[in-house]
Short mmCIF file of C-alpha atoms in Angstrom, two decimals:
data_model
loop_
_atom_site.label_atom_id
_atom_site.label_comp_id
_atom_site.label_asym_id
_atom_site.label_seq_id
_atom_site.Cartn_x
_atom_site.Cartn_y
_atom_site.Cartn_z
CA MET A 8 92.31 86.53 81.85
CA ALA A 9 92.13 90.56 80.85
CA VAL A 10 95.50 91.83 81.03
CA TRP A 11 94.31 94.52 84.07
CA ASP A 12 94.28 91.37 86.50
CA ASP A 13 97.82 91.28 87.54
CA LEU A 14 96.83 95.28 88.78
CA VAL A 15 96.81 93.79 91.98
CA GLY A 16 94.42 96.70 94.18
CA GLN A 17 94.50 99.14 91.79
CA SER A 18 91.19 98.73 90.86
CA ARG A 19 90.95 102.85 89.81
CA VAL A 20 94.16 103.20 87.49
CA ALA A 21 92.75 99.49 85.58
CA GLU A 22 89.32 101.58 85.08
CA GLN A 23 90.90 104.61 83.41
CA LEU A 24 93.72 102.59 81.61
CA ALA A 25 91.09 100.80 80.38
CA ALA A 26 89.07 103.57 79.50
CA ALA A 27 92.46 105.33 77.82
CA ALA A 28 92.67 101.73 75.80
CA LEU A 29 89.06 102.34 74.81
CA ASP A 30 89.52 105.34 73.16
CA ALA A 31 93.21 104.20 71.28
CA ASP A 32 91.65 101.38 69.72
CA ALA A 33 89.24 104.11 68.43
CA LEU A 34 91.45 106.46 67.24
CA VAL A 35 93.62 103.55 65.33
CA THR A 36 90.48 102.26 63.98
CA ASP A 37 88.93 105.82 62.74
CA ALA A 38 92.54 106.10 61.07
CA SER A 39 92.74 102.68 59.34
CA ALA A 40 89.39 103.67 57.69
CA ALA A 41 90.38 106.99 56.67
CA GLY A 42 93.94 105.52 55.45
CA GLY A 43 95.29 108.51 57.92
CA ARG A 44 97.67 108.69 60.60
CA GLN A 45 95.82 110.49 63.57
CA ARG A 46 97.78 111.71 66.50
CA PRO A 47 96.10 111.18 70.13
CA SER A 48 95.10 113.78 71.63
CA PRO A 49 97.59 115.74 74.44
CA PRO A 50 97.39 115.18 78.32
CA ALA A 51 94.26 117.12 79.66
CA ASP A 52 94.41 119.68 82.18
CA ALA A 53 94.77 118.73 85.63
CA GLY A 54 91.68 120.09 87.11
CA GLU A 55 89.66 118.40 83.77
CA PRO A 56 86.96 115.84 84.89
CA GLY A 57 88.62 112.56 84.12
CA ALA A 58 92.20 114.20 82.61
CA GLY A 59 93.91 111.58 84.99
CA GLY A 60 96.12 115.34 85.37
CA ALA A 61 98.44 115.20 88.61
CA GLY A 62 97.34 113.41 91.43
CA ALA A 63 94.10 111.80 89.14
CA ASP A 64 93.82 108.29 89.61
CA ALA A 65 90.12 108.15 89.13
CA GLY A 66 88.75 105.58 86.52
CA GLY A 67 86.77 106.79 83.75
CA ALA A 68 83.20 105.53 82.57
CA ALA A 69 84.80 101.88 81.64
CA GLY A 70 85.63 99.35 83.91
CA ALA A 71 88.27 96.54 83.07
CA GLY A 72 86.82 94.23 81.16
CA ALA A 73 83.63 96.33 81.26
CA THR A 74 81.46 96.46 77.50
CA ALA A 75 83.04 98.52 75.26
CA GLN A 76 81.50 101.83 74.89
CA ARG A 77 83.72 104.69 74.57
CA PRO A 78 84.01 107.40 77.10
CA SER A 79 83.65 111.53 76.38
CA GLY A 80 86.39 112.07 79.61
CA ALA A 81 89.30 109.71 78.87
CA LYS A 82 90.57 110.04 75.68
CA MET A 83 94.60 108.62 74.88
CA THR A 84 97.64 111.04 74.92
CA HIS A 85 100.92 110.32 74.20
CA ALA A 86 102.82 110.51 77.16
CA TRP A 87 101.77 109.20 80.31
CA LEU A 88 103.76 108.79 83.82
CA PHE A 89 103.02 105.97 86.38
CA THR A 90 104.16 106.61 90.23
CA GLY A 91 103.77 105.30 93.52
CA PRO A 92 105.77 103.69 96.52
CA PRO A 93 107.52 100.69 95.51
CA GLY A 94 105.82 97.41 95.15
CA SER A 95 102.83 99.32 94.14
CA GLY A 96 103.36 97.77 90.61
CA ARG A 97 104.09 100.73 88.09
CA SER A 98 106.16 98.91 85.79
CA THR A 99 103.02 95.83 85.78
CA ALA A 100 100.86 98.99 84.78
CA ALA A 101 102.27 100.27 82.15
CA ARG A 102 103.21 96.85 80.57
CA ALA A 103 99.23 96.05 81.16
CA PHE A 104 98.46 99.23 79.48
CA ALA A 105 100.79 98.40 76.34
CA ALA A 106 99.34 95.05 75.96
CA ALA A 107 96.18 96.80 76.07
CA LEU A 108 96.82 99.25 73.12
CA GLN A 109 98.46 96.58 71.05
CA CYS A 110 95.31 93.90 71.61
CA VAL A 111 93.93 92.38 68.43
CA SER A 112 91.13 90.23 69.77
CA PRO A 113 88.14 89.83 67.55
CA ASP A 114 86.18 90.55 70.21
CA ARG A 115 86.41 94.16 70.31
CA ALA A 116 84.65 94.57 66.75
CA LEU A 117 81.62 92.59 68.57
CA GLY A 118 81.73 94.80 71.56
CA GLY A 119 84.08 94.14 73.61
CA ALA A 120 87.07 96.29 75.39
CA PRO A 121 90.63 96.03 74.59
CA GLY A 122 92.88 93.69 77.15
CA CYS A 123 91.81 90.63 76.86
CA GLY A 124 95.07 88.53 77.69
CA PHE A 125 95.19 85.87 75.60
CA CYS A 126 95.16 87.12 71.66
CA ASP A 127 99.05 87.15 70.22
CA GLY A 128 99.01 91.48 70.73
CA CYS A 129 98.34 91.21 74.38
CA HIS A 130 100.52 87.70 75.25
CA THR A 131 103.85 89.11 73.32
CA ALA A 132 103.70 92.61 75.15
CA LEU A 133 103.34 90.74 78.56
CA ILE A 134 106.16 88.50 77.79
CA GLY A 135 108.51 91.14 76.29
CA THR A 136 108.87 89.85 72.80
CA HIS A 137 106.17 91.95 71.14
CA ALA A 138 108.15 93.68 68.12
CA ASP A 139 106.62 97.52 68.72
CA VAL A 140 106.93 97.50 72.64
CA GLU A 141 110.67 98.24 73.93
CA VAL A 142 110.85 98.18 77.47
CA VAL A 143 114.10 100.02 79.11
CA ARG A 144 115.07 98.70 82.35
CA THR A 145 118.49 99.86 83.62
CA ASP A 146 120.76 97.65 86.38
CA MET A 147 122.93 100.78 86.64
CA LEU A 148 123.37 103.72 88.69
CA SER A 149 121.58 106.23 86.12
CA ILE A 150 120.19 106.39 81.86
CA GLY A 151 122.57 108.31 80.08
CA VAL A 152 122.22 110.40 77.06
CA LYS A 153 123.07 107.89 74.26
CA GLU A 154 120.93 105.04 75.70
CA THR A 155 117.79 108.17 75.39
CA ARG A 156 119.14 108.96 72.18
CA ASP A 157 118.60 105.46 70.79
CA LEU A 158 115.30 105.42 72.71
CA VAL A 159 114.45 108.72 70.84
CA ARG A 160 115.07 107.30 67.53
CA ARG A 161 113.05 104.47 68.14
CA ALA A 162 110.33 106.05 68.63
CA GLN A 163 110.03 108.21 65.43
CA LEU A 164 109.65 104.88 63.51
CA SER A 165 106.01 103.53 62.27
CA PRO A 166 105.02 100.45 63.87
CA ALA A 167 106.07 97.59 62.56
CA SER A 168 103.14 95.24 62.79
CA GLY A 169 101.31 96.29 66.35
CA ARG A 170 98.81 98.77 66.58
CA TRP A 171 101.01 101.47 68.64
CA GLN A 172 105.19 102.01 68.40
CA ILE A 173 105.39 102.21 72.64
CA ILE A 174 108.31 102.82 74.67
CA VAL A 175 107.98 101.20 78.56
CA LEU A 176 110.55 103.45 80.02
CA GLU A 177 110.38 101.56 83.76
CA ASP A 178 113.43 103.72 85.06
CA ALA A 179 112.38 107.41 84.30
CA ASP A 180 114.12 108.61 87.81
CA ARG A 181 117.48 107.73 86.74
CA LEU A 182 117.53 109.88 83.92
CA THR A 183 120.13 111.95 84.34
CA GLU A 184 119.88 115.92 83.20
CA GLY A 185 121.41 115.96 79.55
CA ALA A 186 118.90 112.64 79.14
CA GLY A 187 115.76 113.98 80.36
CA ASN A 188 116.11 116.77 78.25
CA VAL A 189 116.47 114.70 75.22
CA LEU A 190 113.50 112.69 76.18
CA LEU A 191 111.89 116.15 76.53
CA LYS A 192 111.96 116.89 73.05
CA ALA A 193 110.53 113.58 71.73
CA ILE A 194 107.58 113.76 74.10
CA GLU A 195 106.97 117.30 72.61
CA GLU A 196 107.14 116.49 69.58
CA PRO A 197 105.44 113.04 69.26
CA ALA A 198 105.42 110.79 66.56
CA PRO A 199 101.47 110.04 65.31
CA ARG A 200 101.45 106.82 66.86
CA THR A 201 103.98 106.55 69.35
CA VAL A 202 103.22 106.36 73.15
CA TRP A 203 105.61 107.03 76.26
CA LEU A 204 105.02 105.22 79.56
CA LEU A 205 107.13 106.07 82.35
CA CYS A 206 107.72 104.77 85.73
CA ALA A 207 108.87 106.67 88.48
CA PRO A 208 108.27 106.65 92.92
CA SER A 209 107.26 110.11 92.62
CA LEU A 210 106.72 113.05 90.60
CA GLU A 211 110.02 114.37 92.18
CA ASP A 212 111.82 112.14 90.60
CA VAL A 213 110.74 113.57 87.35
CA LEU A 214 112.04 116.78 85.39
CA PRO A 215 108.91 118.72 85.65
CA THR A 216 109.47 119.88 82.09
CA ILE A 217 108.44 116.12 81.23
CA ARG A 218 105.99 115.15 84.24
CA SER A 219 103.77 118.85 83.02
CA ARG A 220 104.19 116.77 79.24
CA CYS A 221 102.61 113.45 80.52
CA ARG A 222 99.27 112.50 81.92
CA HIS A 223 99.85 111.41 85.41
CA LEU A 224 98.64 108.29 87.43
CA ILE A 225 98.96 107.15 90.76
CA LEU A 226 99.16 103.89 92.14
CA ARG A 227 98.97 102.51 95.95
CA THR A 228 100.35 100.39 98.20
CA PRO A 229 98.61 97.37 97.64
CA PRO A 230 96.56 95.89 100.52
CA VAL A 231 98.44 93.37 102.29
CA GLU A 232 95.28 91.00 102.00
CA ALA A 233 95.26 90.92 98.71
CA VAL A 234 99.22 90.65 98.43
CA ALA A 235 98.57 87.37 100.01
CA ASP A 236 96.15 86.21 98.26
CA VAL A 237 97.98 86.84 94.90
CA LEU A 238 100.54 84.14 96.08
CA VAL A 239 98.16 81.52 97.18
CA ARG A 240 96.08 81.97 94.08
CA ARG A 241 98.96 82.77 91.31
CA ASP A 242 102.37 81.25 93.25
CA GLY A 243 100.74 78.24 94.76
CA ILE A 244 102.29 79.46 98.04
CA ASP A 245 101.02 78.02 101.31
CA PRO A 246 98.81 80.36 102.82
CA GLU A 247 100.40 81.42 106.43
CA ARG A 248 103.63 81.98 104.68
CA ALA A 249 102.18 84.19 102.02
CA ALA A 250 100.42 86.05 104.90
CA VAL A 251 103.48 86.03 106.48
CA ALA A 252 105.34 87.49 103.75
CA ALA A 253 102.66 89.77 103.01
CA ARG A 254 102.35 91.64 106.36
CA ALA A 255 106.23 91.58 106.65
CA THR A 256 107.09 93.76 103.32
CA GLN A 257 103.85 95.68 104.03
CA GLY A 258 102.09 95.02 100.47
CA HIS A 259 105.39 94.94 98.15
CA ILE A 260 104.55 92.62 95.66
CA GLY A 261 107.98 91.39 94.45
CA ARG A 262 109.14 91.41 97.60
CA ALA A 263 106.59 89.30 99.40
CA ARG A 264 107.22 87.12 96.23
CA ARG A 265 110.71 86.38 97.27
CA LEU A 266 110.09 86.81 100.78
CA ALA A 267 108.00 83.09 100.98
CA THR A 268 109.82 81.10 98.30
CA ASP A 269 113.50 82.20 98.66
CA GLU A 270 115.14 80.51 101.95
CA ARG A 271 117.93 82.75 101.75
CA ALA A 272 116.22 85.80 101.52
CA ARG A 273 114.41 84.90 105.12
CA ALA A 274 117.93 84.06 106.18
CA HIS A 275 119.23 87.29 105.22
CA ARG A 276 115.78 89.76 106.92
CA ALA A 277 116.40 87.48 110.00
CA ALA A 278 120.11 88.94 110.83
CA VAL A 279 119.19 92.91 109.56
CA LEU A 280 116.23 92.18 112.48
CA SER A 281 118.31 91.41 115.14
CA VAL A 282 120.62 94.40 114.51
CA PRO A 283 118.60 96.36 117.15
CA LEU A 284 118.98 93.81 119.62
CA ARG A 285 123.23 93.82 118.92
CA VAL A 286 124.07 97.57 119.86
CA ASP A 287 124.37 97.54 123.13
CA ASP A 288 128.13 98.18 122.65
CA VAL A 289 130.48 99.98 120.52
CA GLY A 290 131.98 96.81 119.53
CA GLY A 291 128.45 95.53 118.65
CA CYS A 292 127.51 98.14 116.37
CA LEU A 293 130.80 98.18 114.21
CA LYS A 294 129.84 94.24 114.07
CA ALA A 295 126.59 94.62 112.93
CA ALA A 296 127.40 97.48 110.37
CA GLN A 297 130.05 95.27 108.59
CA GLU A 298 128.37 92.28 108.25
CA LEU A 299 125.31 94.07 106.66
CA VAL A 300 127.89 95.45 103.84
CA ASP A 301 129.51 92.24 103.50
CA ALA A 302 126.07 90.55 103.15
CA ALA A 303 125.19 93.28 100.78
CA SER A 304 128.11 92.91 98.92
CA GLU A 305 128.19 89.52 99.03
CA GLU A 306 124.70 89.51 96.91
CA ALA A 307 126.26 91.69 94.60
CA LYS A 308 128.94 89.21 94.13
CA GLN A 309 126.66 86.41 93.47
CA LEU A 310 124.73 88.49 90.47
CA ALA A 311 128.44 89.00 89.39
CA GLU A 312 129.03 85.50 89.10
CA GLU A 313 125.73 84.32 86.87
CA VAL A 314 125.84 87.61 85.01
CA ASP A 315 129.34 88.95 84.55
CA THR A 316 130.85 86.10 83.23
CA LYS A 317 128.66 85.39 80.40
CA GLU A 318 128.74 88.71 79.24
CA THR A 319 132.58 89.04 78.94
CA GLU A 320 132.67 85.71 77.34
CA GLU A 321 129.82 86.36 74.44
CA LEU A 322 131.84 89.98 73.86
CA ARG A 323 134.99 87.62 73.64
CA ALA A 324 133.67 85.57 70.98
CA ALA A 325 132.06 88.64 68.96
CA LEU A 326 135.67 90.35 69.09
CA GLY A 327 137.27 86.94 67.66
CA ALA A 328 139.27 86.70 70.87
CA ALA A 329 141.20 83.48 70.95
CA ALA A 330 139.08 80.57 72.86
CA GLY A 331 139.09 81.06 76.51
CA THR A 332 139.27 83.13 79.49
CA GLY A 333 143.31 83.91 78.89
CA GLY A 334 142.67 84.14 75.14
CA ARG A 335 144.58 86.94 73.58
CA LEU A 336 142.01 89.62 71.72
CA PRO A 337 142.48 91.09 68.49
CA ARG A 338 144.65 94.20 68.05
CA GLY A 339 142.30 97.35 68.86
CA THR A 340 139.47 96.01 70.96
CA ALA A 341 140.73 96.78 74.22
CA GLY A 342 138.96 99.92 75.18
CA VAL A 343 135.64 98.20 74.24
CA MET A 344 136.07 95.29 76.79
CA LYS A 345 136.83 97.91 79.50
CA ASP A 346 133.78 99.40 78.37
CA LEU A 347 132.24 96.26 79.85
CA GLN A 348 134.28 96.06 82.63
CA ASP A 349 133.27 99.68 84.08
CA ARG A 350 129.40 98.68 83.54
CA GLN A 351 129.79 95.82 84.99
CA LYS A 352 131.14 97.70 88.39
CA ARG A 353 128.59 100.29 87.93
CA ARG A 354 125.61 97.30 87.34
CA SER A 355 127.92 95.50 90.79
CA THR A 356 127.35 98.86 93.19
CA ARG A 357 123.79 99.19 92.27
CA THR A 358 123.27 95.90 93.22
CA GLN A 359 124.80 96.11 96.19
CA ARG A 360 123.14 99.69 97.63
CA ASP A 361 119.72 98.19 96.46
CA SER A 362 120.62 95.26 98.58
CA LEU A 363 121.59 97.62 101.55
CA ASP A 364 118.21 99.81 100.98
CA LEU A 365 116.13 96.69 101.55
CA ALA A 366 118.22 96.40 105.10
CA LEU A 367 117.67 99.44 105.95
CA THR A 368 113.53 99.61 104.45
CA ASP A 369 113.65 96.27 107.14
CA LEU A 370 115.27 97.84 110.25
CA THR A 371 112.74 101.75 109.70
CA ALA A 372 109.35 98.54 109.73
CA PHE A 373 111.20 97.18 112.53
CA TYR A 374 111.37 100.49 114.82
CA ARG A 375 108.32 101.38 113.36
CA ASP A 376 106.49 98.17 114.85
CA VAL A 377 108.24 99.62 117.92
CA LEU A 378 107.09 102.82 118.08
CA ALA A 379 102.81 101.75 117.46
CA LEU A 380 103.67 99.43 120.78
CA GLN A 381 104.76 102.28 122.53
CA PHE A 382 101.75 104.53 121.70
CA GLY A 383 99.42 101.66 122.16
CA SER A 384 98.35 102.03 118.06
CA GLN A 385 95.84 99.62 116.94
CA VAL A 386 97.94 99.27 113.48
CA ALA A 387 98.94 95.97 112.76
CA ILE A 388 102.41 95.07 113.85
CA ALA A 389 104.51 93.98 110.25
CA ASN A 390 107.47 91.93 112.28
CA ALA A 391 104.63 89.85 114.61
CA GLU A 392 107.25 87.10 114.26
CA GLN A 393 109.44 89.24 116.02
CA ARG A 394 106.81 90.56 118.64
CA GLU A 395 109.06 89.18 121.95
CA ALA A 396 111.77 91.40 120.71
CA LEU A 397 109.91 94.29 119.26
CA GLU A 398 108.72 94.67 122.87
CA ARG A 399 111.23 94.53 124.70
CA ILE A 400 113.30 97.05 123.23
CA ALA A 401 109.73 99.24 123.00
CA ALA A 402 109.53 99.25 127.24
CA ASN A 403 113.33 100.18 127.56
CA SER A 404 112.92 103.05 125.52
CA LYS A 405 110.77 106.26 125.35
CA PRO A 406 108.99 107.02 121.43
CA GLU A 407 111.94 109.88 121.56
CA ARG A 408 114.28 107.39 120.67
CA THR A 409 112.41 105.47 118.55
CA LEU A 410 111.66 108.29 116.42
CA ARG A 411 115.59 109.43 116.54
CA ARG A 412 116.72 105.44 115.46
CA ILE A 413 114.29 106.27 112.52
CA GLU A 414 115.95 109.21 111.43
CA ALA A 415 119.30 107.70 111.71
CA ILE A 416 118.39 104.90 109.48
CA ARG A 417 116.68 107.78 107.07
CA ALA A 418 120.06 109.92 107.23
CA CYS A 419 122.20 106.31 106.65
CA ARG A 420 119.88 106.33 102.70
CA GLU A 421 120.46 109.92 102.18
CA ALA A 422 124.32 109.54 103.15
CA LEU A 423 124.29 106.37 100.94
CA ASP A 424 122.32 108.50 98.06
CA ARG A 425 125.47 110.78 98.21
CA ASN A 426 128.08 108.34 97.45
CA VAL A 427 129.57 107.93 101.19
CA ALA A 428 131.58 104.59 101.57
CA PRO A 429 128.81 102.28 102.52
CA LEU A 430 130.47 101.10 105.28
CA LEU A 431 131.02 104.34 106.77
CA ALA A 432 127.76 105.50 106.26
CA VAL A 433 126.19 102.21 108.42
CA GLU A 434 128.63 102.23 110.97
CA ALA A 435 127.19 106.06 111.84
CA MET A 436 123.56 104.57 111.56
CA THR A 437 124.38 101.65 114.17
CA LEU A 438 126.15 103.84 116.37
CA SER A 439 123.25 106.07 116.31
CA LEU A 440 120.87 103.42 117.03
CA ARG A 441 122.54 102.65 120.06
CA ALA A 442 122.60 106.23 121.31
CA GLY A 443 119.08 106.33 120.74
#
């Protein structure tokens, strides 16, 4: 199976990446034959055909898995930016491209395209154990200067065993301004065999100076049918359940898989979708808000119990603390433990926010379905299993009120981004849902 098979509904992006990987393979082969080090070409202007500039995701001449033929308009470059809505597969595309760049399949010499998916280079890059592929993600609220400087130092190294030194930054939108400026310098003056693969929801989430130096690829939301097919084919999920999960998450692959396999996720979503029916009075609004926040806090707590205890014990052992959780730490190491506790607290905060954001996404989809019914639209209903509730709310209100409710959910999300206390933000939202 080629590495591009994991890109659900992204055939055009897969074509362009396959063409670039083919060009990259030729660059390395030519450089090796000449005994030198060849630098990949910088990104072409956005208006150049095949350049893949901002807003371009059309592929080159070589399709994924096609016979190798070096294209003229899909040259390799040292920095790429993958953007697309949540669930579109940005990081999956970046990892697949990294694997294709490291492909060492002997079929390449016989005319095959890089990215076989079976060779040692492809396999280790995909599972995250390749020595020259660094995948960076964060469970914190941001990526700081220190972490970025460490990446930049690594990017200056020559490949240890692979064909390229590749840095996959899955959360480029979480770079602080200072961290972005550090990264900019590395992208402006790249090492000869280093490739940066940045992922972000949109262009606006990345510093203009960085995005102008990257080749931009846009991923779309995968079709619901394609997501359902993947759940059935790769995860062995019942076709009916897979279809419901794919439709409910509107093409978000990760959420669809979790919804189809996790009973707790289905129960949590059902509780969220009951909120519009429980905001008939102020008391119901406040109770619903409290339950949403409590559910998010509980999810963060469960994650902390799974991870924090292990991290703490490993650090205590590394510092030489006495056995047991109550053992005394060696002198001068209390600050290290405090840093770990601060990181764990920030991670818990992000987990809670992510859980609340997921709930707000589900509520937005609910009212979007209400609006579709009110206008008599032929658009498929995402929450078909809630059709009775949708029809009831659609009949008892007007489209203007539904739009105001959607706006209230958006305002809640923005308030959470500004670090407003979660309970206050959600209470304001549920009261607005009642008022319409």
